[in-house]
Amino acid sequence: MDPQIKQTDSGIEVKQLYTGEDLPAVNEERPGLFPFTRGVQPDMYRGKLWTMRQYAGFSTAEESNKRYHYLLSQGVSGLSVAFDLPTQIGYDSDHELAEGEVGKVGVAIDSIGDMQTLFKGIKLEEVSTSMTINATGFILLSLYVALAKQQGADLKKLSGTIQNDILKEYAARGTYIYPPKPSMRIITDIFEWCSQEVPKWNTISISGYHIREAGSTAVQEIAFTLSNGKAYVEAARKKGLDINVFGKRLSFFFNAHNNLFEEVAKFRAARRMWARIMKDLGATDPKAMMLRFHSQTGGSTLTAQQPLNNISRVTIQTLAAVLGGTQSLHTNGYDEALSLPTEEAARIALRTQQIVAYESGSADTVDPLAGSYYIESLTREVEEAAWKLIEKTDAMGGSVAAIEQGFIQDEIARSAYEYQRNIETGDKIIVGVNKFQSEDQHSTPILKVDDSIRAIQSEKLRILRNNRDHAKCDQLLQLLSDKANSGENIMPVVVEAVEANCTLGEIADTLRELYGEYR
């Protein structure tokens, strides 16, 4: 590429100079008003700062509980739970396929007992909890609700989010269980049930984060994420749900990368696009047209080489999310290219958010980059490029069809290849990796999870199974199968099943037998 030509990471050419002639013909848009380009609240962070979350979960529920209490003591305003792979794909810790993975990339949750331990000393009515869980999201939500009931909480006051976005699992991440159609049916069951039982709960976090981590560009991230969002809305409408009711409980999850201005433009464009999508789909309540989003700094941008440089990267990404109007934010630890974050790394990551909030001035006024010739022009260009991809996806029959045809996967793979090739040729500079390397070896402390965790969890499962009412468990699992087969909403019986000490793996397997597995 000609070194004189500058491009964003999405390949949008950046001019040397922007002037008033580059400003798009936008009306006098205002924050809190359709199409929400400038933010979903009229006062944004002057009224309330974004929720500062730290994504945490590892080893056993006991160990994760200690980390949650530590983070709450340090000033986080919401919890964000990471689950291990067996939990994510519906296997109990003693299943043969769980070997080597228990407690490694998140916490192991097999039963209501683990959930009780995970949140010991934490009143669920008083904390907002985000759970990164998809294929087994319905089970983890049921466990959370069952625990809240045990605590005597008012379910109408429970707030939080389950990610529950299965479409991006097929396209980018891979922790699916069931085929797309029954998976979509489970998701709409959750929408329907939550609207009655836990109305403040965000029933889905439509995730561009993992699409970006898989190698997409910023433009692809919002195009494919909003396409997935359309698919969920259309599925819910077919079930007879009111778009003005469930639309208010949809949230999004985006990545924040290093190209500060493109990222800000991406967030602004996404809000404007989603407002128009929802209006076209029949929403009339402005709150159902608002794109509210959680963001996380870019895991794939972190380097194992010179890991302390990652603190600077995370700071830029934090600014991008805040200047772009995020509703909540998780900042990665500088050591996460090497291991799960240590306590020190998690603390520095949280302090980064607090410094931006209280020292940078970024939160003092709404949408501070609005009116910039460059930002406004880039917002328009990102939006136009994203609409073109959405139109291609729609022409195939929507996200589900585009995933089944491999279109979305191929587009992401192509972008990932181009990005890596640019690093290897030196067209894309990554400090400390392909330029400004150092021979100095700095030893970074690493958090290690012991393999004995599986034995601990397996023993808990043995005790649980020996001390529960087997007849009741069998009856409830059969009832779950019957309701899933008949098309009735499965959520009430799943809550009953976890309360009766049915395990996550048993519930997931009941539906595996009915729906099969996606391969």
PDB file of N, CA and C in Angstrom, residues 156-226:
ATOM      1  N   LYS A 156     -38.886  -8.280  40.332  1.00  0.00           N
ATOM      2  CA  LYS A 156     -39.156  -7.117  39.471  1.00  0.00           C
ATOM      3  C   LYS A 156     -38.019  -6.086  39.554  1.00  0.00           C
ATOM      4  N   LYS A 157     -37.164  -6.210  40.582  1.00  0.00           N
ATOM      5  CA  LYS A 157     -36.053  -5.262  40.750  1.00  0.00           C
ATOM      6  C   LYS A 157     -34.718  -5.816  40.253  1.00  0.00           C
ATOM      7  N   LEU A 158     -34.676  -7.091  39.878  1.00  0.00           N
ATOM      8  CA  LEU A 158     -33.411  -7.688  39.412  1.00  0.00           C
ATOM      9  C   LEU A 158     -32.958  -7.011  38.129  1.00  0.00           C
ATOM     10  N   SER A 159     -31.687  -6.624  38.082  1.00  0.00           N
ATOM     11  CA  SER A 159     -31.182  -5.995  36.860  1.00  0.00           C
ATOM     12  C   SER A 159     -29.876  -6.665  36.434  1.00  0.00           C
ATOM     13  N   GLY A 160     -29.707  -6.743  35.136  1.00  0.00           N
ATOM     14  CA  GLY A 160     -28.504  -7.362  34.597  1.00  0.00           C
ATOM     15  C   GLY A 160     -28.753  -7.801  33.169  1.00  0.00           C
ATOM     16  N   THR A 161     -27.872  -8.637  32.683  1.00  0.00           N
ATOM     17  CA  THR A 161     -27.911  -9.044  31.280  1.00  0.00           C
ATOM     18  C   THR A 161     -27.396 -10.468  31.143  1.00  0.00           C
ATOM     19  N   ILE A 162     -28.046 -11.263  30.314  1.00  0.00           N
ATOM     20  CA  ILE A 162     -27.387 -12.475  29.806  1.00  0.00           C
ATOM     21  C   ILE A 162     -27.041 -12.197  28.349  1.00  0.00           C
ATOM     22  N   GLN A 163     -25.861 -12.642  27.933  1.00  0.00           N
ATOM     23  CA  GLN A 163     -25.473 -12.367  26.549  1.00  0.00           C
ATOM     24  C   GLN A 163     -26.464 -13.014  25.586  1.00  0.00           C
ATOM     25  N   ASN A 164     -26.658 -14.338  25.671  1.00  0.00           N
ATOM     26  CA  ASN A 164     -27.798 -14.998  25.022  1.00  0.00           C
ATOM     27  C   ASN A 164     -27.856 -14.772  23.508  1.00  0.00           C
ATOM     28  N   ASP A 165     -26.705 -14.493  22.894  1.00  0.00           N
ATOM     29  CA  ASP A 165     -26.646 -14.193  21.458  1.00  0.00           C
ATOM     30  C   ASP A 165     -26.047 -15.398  20.734  1.00  0.00           C
ATOM     31  N   ILE A 166     -26.888 -16.289  20.266  1.00  0.00           N
ATOM     32  CA  ILE A 166     -26.394 -17.539  19.691  1.00  0.00           C
ATOM     33  C   ILE A 166     -25.913 -17.368  18.259  1.00  0.00           C
ATOM     34  N   LEU A 167     -26.455 -16.405  17.526  1.00  0.00           N
ATOM     35  CA  LEU A 167     -26.087 -16.287  16.115  1.00  0.00           C
ATOM     36  C   LEU A 167     -24.605 -15.992  15.936  1.00  0.00           C
ATOM     37  N   LYS A 168     -24.050 -15.128  16.800  1.00  0.00           N
ATOM     38  CA  LYS A 168     -22.620 -14.850  16.651  1.00  0.00           C
ATOM     39  C   LYS A 168     -21.764 -16.050  17.057  1.00  0.00           C
ATOM     40  N   GLU A 169     -22.339 -16.997  17.812  1.00  0.00           N
ATOM     41  CA  GLU A 169     -21.587 -18.217  18.139  1.00  0.00           C
ATOM     42  C   GLU A 169     -21.344 -19.046  16.880  1.00  0.00           C
ATOM     43  N   TYR A 170     -22.367 -19.158  16.033  1.00  0.00           N
ATOM     44  CA  TYR A 170     -22.190 -19.899  14.778  1.00  0.00           C
ATOM     45  C   TYR A 170     -21.219 -19.174  13.855  1.00  0.00           C
ATOM     46  N   ALA A 171     -21.232 -17.848  13.896  1.00  0.00           N
ATOM     47  CA  ALA A 171     -20.435 -17.062  12.951  1.00  0.00           C
ATOM     48  C   ALA A 171     -19.008 -16.840  13.407  1.00  0.00           C
ATOM     49  N   ALA A 172     -18.781 -16.786  14.733  1.00  0.00           N
ATOM     50  CA  ALA A 172     -17.477 -16.292  15.173  1.00  0.00           C
ATOM     51  C   ALA A 172     -16.876 -17.000  16.371  1.00  0.00           C
ATOM     52  N   ARG A 173     -17.685 -17.524  17.289  1.00  0.00           N
ATOM     53  CA  ARG A 173     -17.100 -17.906  18.576  1.00  0.00           C
ATOM     54  C   ARG A 173     -17.106 -19.408  18.849  1.00  0.00           C
ATOM     55  N   GLY A 174     -18.212 -20.082  18.528  1.00  0.00           N
ATOM     56  CA  GLY A 174     -18.197 -21.541  18.551  1.00  0.00           C
ATOM     57  C   GLY A 174     -18.764 -22.241  19.761  1.00  0.00           C
ATOM     58  N   THR A 175     -19.291 -21.513  20.782  1.00  0.00           N
ATOM     59  CA  THR A 175     -19.829 -22.227  21.941  1.00  0.00           C
ATOM     60  C   THR A 175     -21.348 -22.405  21.809  1.00  0.00           C
ATOM     61  N   TYR A 176     -21.737 -23.044  20.702  1.00  0.00           N
ATOM     62  CA  TYR A 176     -23.145 -23.372  20.489  1.00  0.00           C
ATOM     63  C   TYR A 176     -23.388 -24.820  20.934  1.00  0.00           C
ATOM     64  N   ILE A 177     -24.650 -25.176  21.101  1.00  0.00           N
ATOM     65  CA  ILE A 177     -25.023 -26.578  21.345  1.00  0.00           C
ATOM     66  C   ILE A 177     -26.013 -27.015  20.269  1.00  0.00           C
ATOM     67  N   TYR A 178     -27.191 -26.367  20.261  1.00  0.00           N
ATOM     68  CA  TYR A 178     -28.297 -26.806  19.416  1.00  0.00           C
ATOM     69  C   TYR A 178     -28.258 -26.117  18.055  1.00  0.00           C
ATOM     70  N   PRO A 179     -28.975 -26.648  17.058  1.00  0.00           N
ATOM     71  CA  PRO A 179     -29.060 -25.979  15.749  1.00  0.00           C
ATOM     72  C   PRO A 179     -29.723 -24.606  15.864  1.00  0.00           C
ATOM     73  N   PRO A 180     -29.583 -23.766  14.828  1.00  0.00           N
ATOM     74  CA  PRO A 180     -30.087 -22.386  14.912  1.00  0.00           C
ATOM     75  C   PRO A 180     -31.570 -22.247  15.239  1.00  0.00           C
ATOM     76  N   LYS A 181     -32.436 -23.029  14.597  1.00  0.00           N
ATOM     77  CA  LYS A 181     -33.877 -22.805  14.800  1.00  0.00           C
ATOM     78  C   LYS A 181     -34.320 -23.084  16.238  1.00  0.00           C
ATOM     79  N   PRO A 182     -33.995 -24.243  16.849  1.00  0.00           N
ATOM     80  CA  PRO A 182     -34.382 -24.420  18.255  1.00  0.00           C
ATOM     81  C   PRO A 182     -33.679 -23.442  19.194  1.00  0.00           C
ATOM     82  N   SER A 183     -32.466 -23.029  18.836  1.00  0.00           N
ATOM     83  CA  SER A 183     -31.774 -22.034  19.664  1.00  0.00           C
ATOM     84  C   SER A 183     -32.523 -20.716  19.664  1.00  0.00           C
ATOM     85  N   MET A 184     -33.009 -20.316  18.492  1.00  0.00           N
ATOM     86  CA  MET A 184     -33.788 -19.083  18.391  1.00  0.00           C
ATOM     87  C   MET A 184     -35.097 -19.201  19.182  1.00  0.00           C
ATOM     88  N   ARG A 185     -35.668 -20.392  19.192  1.00  0.00           N
ATOM     89  CA  ARG A 185     -36.913 -20.612  19.937  1.00  0.00           C
ATOM     90  C   ARG A 185     -36.668 -20.425  21.442  1.00  0.00           C
ATOM     91  N   ILE A 186     -35.540 -20.952  21.961  1.00  0.00           N
ATOM     92  CA  ILE A 186     -35.209 -20.788  23.380  1.00  0.00           C
ATOM     93  C   ILE A 186     -35.069 -19.299  23.714  1.00  0.00           C
ATOM     94  N   ILE A 187     -34.420 -18.567  22.817  1.00  0.00           N
ATOM     95  CA  ILE A 187     -34.198 -17.140  23.052  1.00  0.00           C
ATOM     96  C   ILE A 187     -35.519 -16.385  23.132  1.00  0.00           C
ATOM     97  N   THR A 188     -36.454 -16.706  22.252  1.00  0.00           N
ATOM     98  CA  THR A 188     -37.741 -16.002  22.310  1.00  0.00           C
ATOM     99  C   THR A 188     -38.554 -16.427  23.539  1.00  0.00           C
ATOM    100  N   ASP A 189     -38.354 -17.661  24.016  1.00  0.00           N
ATOM    101  CA  ASP A 189     -38.960 -18.067  25.292  1.00  0.00           C
ATOM    102  C   ASP A 189     -38.448 -17.173  26.421  1.00  0.00           C
ATOM    103  N   ILE A 190     -37.139 -16.893  26.397  1.00  0.00           N
ATOM    104  CA  ILE A 190     -36.547 -16.026  27.427  1.00  0.00           C
ATOM    105  C   ILE A 190     -37.139 -14.622  27.341  1.00  0.00           C
ATOM    106  N   PHE A 191     -37.240 -14.081  26.120  1.00  0.00           N
ATOM    107  CA  PHE A 191     -37.845 -12.751  25.935  1.00  0.00           C
ATOM    108  C   PHE A 191     -39.234 -12.703  26.588  1.00  0.00           C
ATOM    109  N   GLU A 192     -40.051 -13.703  26.239  1.00  0.00           N
ATOM    110  CA  GLU A 192     -41.436 -13.726  26.678  1.00  0.00           C
ATOM    111  C   GLU A 192     -41.535 -13.838  28.198  1.00  0.00           C
ATOM    112  N   TRP A 193     -40.774 -14.769  28.762  1.00  0.00           N
ATOM    113  CA  TRP A 193     -40.839 -15.033  30.205  1.00  0.00           C
ATOM    114  C   TRP A 193     -40.323 -13.846  31.010  1.00  0.00           C
ATOM    115  N   CYS A 194     -39.204 -13.293  30.587  1.00  0.00           N
ATOM    116  CA  CYS A 194     -38.600 -12.181  31.336  1.00  0.00           C
ATOM    117  C   CYS A 194     -39.496 -10.943  31.331  1.00  0.00           C
ATOM    118  N   SER A 195     -40.202 -10.712  30.233  1.00  0.00           N
ATOM    119  CA  SER A 195     -41.056  -9.518  30.171  1.00  0.00           C
ATOM    120  C   SER A 195     -42.107  -9.539  31.277  1.00  0.00           C
ATOM    121  N   GLN A 196     -42.483 -10.753  31.732  1.00  0.00           N
ATOM    122  CA  GLN A 196     -43.472 -10.889  32.811  1.00  0.00           C
ATOM    123  C   GLN A 196     -42.814 -11.000  34.192  1.00  0.00           C
ATOM    124  N   GLU A 197     -41.746 -11.796  34.273  1.00  0.00           N
ATOM    125  CA  GLU A 197     -41.185 -12.157  35.581  1.00  0.00           C
ATOM    126  C   GLU A 197     -40.034 -11.257  36.045  1.00  0.00           C
ATOM    127  N   VAL A 198     -39.128 -10.893  35.133  1.00  0.00           N
ATOM    128  CA  VAL A 198     -37.981 -10.042  35.496  1.00  0.00           C
ATOM    129  C   VAL A 198     -37.870  -8.908  34.477  1.00  0.00           C
ATOM    130  N   PRO A 199     -38.803  -7.945  34.547  1.00  0.00           N
ATOM    131  CA  PRO A 199     -38.939  -6.949  33.479  1.00  0.00           C
ATOM    132  C   PRO A 199     -37.757  -5.996  33.332  1.00  0.00           C
ATOM    133  N   LYS A 200     -36.915  -5.870  34.355  1.00  0.00           N
ATOM    134  CA  LYS A 200     -35.750  -4.973  34.246  1.00  0.00           C
ATOM    135  C   LYS A 200     -34.525  -5.688  33.684  1.00  0.00           C
ATOM    136  N   TRP A 201     -34.640  -6.989  33.451  1.00  0.00           N
ATOM    137  CA  TRP A 201     -33.504  -7.771  32.973  1.00  0.00           C
ATOM    138  C   TRP A 201     -33.328  -7.577  31.463  1.00  0.00           C
ATOM    139  N   ASN A 202     -32.081  -7.349  31.033  1.00  0.00           N
ATOM    140  CA  ASN A 202     -31.780  -7.281  29.599  1.00  0.00           C
ATOM    141  C   ASN A 202     -31.667  -8.713  29.081  1.00  0.00           C
ATOM    142  N   THR A 203     -32.596  -9.096  28.229  1.00  0.00           N
ATOM    143  CA  THR A 203     -32.742 -10.502  27.855  1.00  0.00           C
ATOM    144  C   THR A 203     -31.734 -10.971  26.813  1.00  0.00           C
ATOM    145  N   ILE A 204     -31.041 -10.035  26.194  1.00  0.00           N
ATOM    146  CA  ILE A 204     -30.026 -10.419  25.219  1.00  0.00           C
ATOM    147  C   ILE A 204     -29.019  -9.284  25.105  1.00  0.00           C
ATOM    148  N   SER A 205     -27.771  -9.642  24.914  1.00  0.00           N
ATOM    149  CA  SER A 205     -26.732  -8.664  24.608  1.00  0.00           C
ATOM    150  C   SER A 205     -26.186  -9.060  23.242  1.00  0.00           C
ATOM    151  N   ILE A 206     -26.693  -8.395  22.225  1.00  0.00           N
ATOM    152  CA  ILE A 206     -26.369  -8.779  20.849  1.00  0.00           C
ATOM    153  C   ILE A 206     -24.928  -8.354  20.595  1.00  0.00           C
ATOM    154  N   SER A 207     -24.085  -9.342  20.326  1.00  0.00           N
ATOM    155  CA  SER A 207     -22.645  -9.150  20.529  1.00  0.00           C
ATOM    156  C   SER A 207     -21.852  -9.009  19.239  1.00  0.00           C
ATOM    157  N   GLY A 208     -21.281  -7.824  19.068  1.00  0.00           N
ATOM    158  CA  GLY A 208     -20.285  -7.632  18.022  1.00  0.00           C
ATOM    159  C   GLY A 208     -18.884  -7.890  18.526  1.00  0.00           C
ATOM    160  N   TYR A 209     -18.755  -7.979  19.858  1.00  0.00           N
ATOM    161  CA  TYR A 209     -17.416  -8.118  20.449  1.00  0.00           C
ATOM    162  C   TYR A 209     -16.661  -9.307  19.865  1.00  0.00           C
ATOM    163  N   HIS A 210     -17.331 -10.463  19.847  1.00  0.00           N
ATOM    164  CA  HIS A 210     -16.643 -11.679  19.419  1.00  0.00           C
ATOM    165  C   HIS A 210     -16.475 -11.734  17.903  1.00  0.00           C
ATOM    166  N   ILE A 211     -17.371 -11.046  17.191  1.00  0.00           N
ATOM    167  CA  ILE A 211     -17.199 -10.919  15.745  1.00  0.00           C
ATOM    168  C   ILE A 211     -15.905 -10.158  15.462  1.00  0.00           C
ATOM    169  N   ARG A 212     -15.660  -9.097  16.243  1.00  0.00           N
ATOM    170  CA  ARG A 212     -14.416  -8.322  16.080  1.00  0.00           C
ATOM    171  C   ARG A 212     -13.205  -9.132  16.521  1.00  0.00           C
ATOM    172  N   GLU A 213     -13.346  -9.861  17.629  1.00  0.00           N
ATOM    173  CA  GLU A 213     -12.224 -10.683  18.107  1.00  0.00           C
ATOM    174  C   GLU A 213     -11.846 -11.753  17.087  1.00  0.00           C
ATOM    175  N   ALA A 214     -12.829 -12.199  16.304  1.00  0.00           N
ATOM    176  CA  ALA A 214     -12.557 -13.226  15.289  1.00  0.00           C
ATOM    177  C   ALA A 214     -11.863 -12.644  14.064  1.00  0.00           C
ATOM    178  N   GLY A 215     -11.734 -11.299  14.008  1.00  0.00           N
ATOM    179  CA  GLY A 215     -10.964 -10.705  12.918  1.00  0.00           C
ATOM    180  C   GLY A 215     -11.720  -9.760  12.013  1.00  0.00           C
ATOM    181  N   SER A 216     -12.963  -9.427  12.369  1.00  0.00           N
ATOM    182  CA  SER A 216     -13.735  -8.521  11.513  1.00  0.00           C
ATOM    183  C   SER A 216     -13.186  -7.101  11.598  1.00  0.00           C
ATOM    184  N   THR A 217     -13.636  -6.263  10.676  1.00  0.00           N
ATOM    185  CA  THR A 217     -13.373  -4.830  10.753  1.00  0.00           C
ATOM    186  C   THR A 217     -14.450  -4.180  11.620  1.00  0.00           C
ATOM    187  N   ALA A 218     -14.260  -2.890  11.918  1.00  0.00           N
ATOM    188  CA  ALA A 218     -15.274  -2.145  12.681  1.00  0.00           C
ATOM    189  C   ALA A 218     -16.594  -2.095  11.922  1.00  0.00           C
ATOM    190  N   VAL A 219     -16.522  -1.912  10.608  1.00  0.00           N
ATOM    191  CA  VAL A 219     -17.732  -1.856   9.778  1.00  0.00           C
ATOM    192  C   VAL A 219     -18.463  -3.199   9.819  1.00  0.00           C
ATOM    193  N   GLN A 220     -17.720  -4.301   9.642  1.00  0.00           N
ATOM    194  CA  GLN A 220     -18.353  -5.627   9.702  1.00  0.00           C
ATOM    195  C   GLN A 220     -18.941  -5.892  11.085  1.00  0.00           C
ATOM    196  N   GLU A 221     -18.254  -5.436  12.109  1.00  0.00           N
ATOM    197  CA  GLU A 221     -18.729  -5.655  13.479  1.00  0.00           C
ATOM    198  C   GLU A 221     -20.143  -5.123  13.653  1.00  0.00           C
ATOM    199  N   ILE A 222     -20.375  -3.862  13.251  1.00  0.00           N
ATOM    200  CA  ILE A 222     -21.729  -3.324  13.475  1.00  0.00           C
ATOM    201  C   ILE A 222     -22.711  -3.852  12.439  1.00  0.00           C
ATOM    202  N   ALA A 223     -22.270  -4.096  11.208  1.00  0.00           N
ATOM    203  CA  ALA A 223     -23.206  -4.595  10.187  1.00  0.00           C
ATOM    204  C   ALA A 223     -23.755  -5.964  10.566  1.00  0.00           C
ATOM    205  N   PHE A 224     -22.863  -6.898  10.913  1.00  0.00           N
ATOM    206  CA  PHE A 224     -23.313  -8.254  11.233  1.00  0.00           C
ATOM    207  C   PHE A 224     -24.052  -8.299  12.571  1.00  0.00           C
ATOM    208  N   THR A 225     -23.653  -7.450  13.516  1.00  0.00           N
ATOM    209  CA  THR A 225     -24.330  -7.415  14.812  1.00  0.00           C
ATOM    210  C   THR A 225     -25.749  -6.880  14.666  1.00  0.00           C
ATOM    211  N   LEU A 226     -25.916  -5.800  13.918  1.00  0.00           N
ATOM    212  CA  LEU A 226     -27.254  -5.250  13.726  1.00  0.00           C
ATOM    213  C   LEU A 226     -28.128  -6.196  12.896  1.00  0.00           C
TER     214      LEU A 226
END
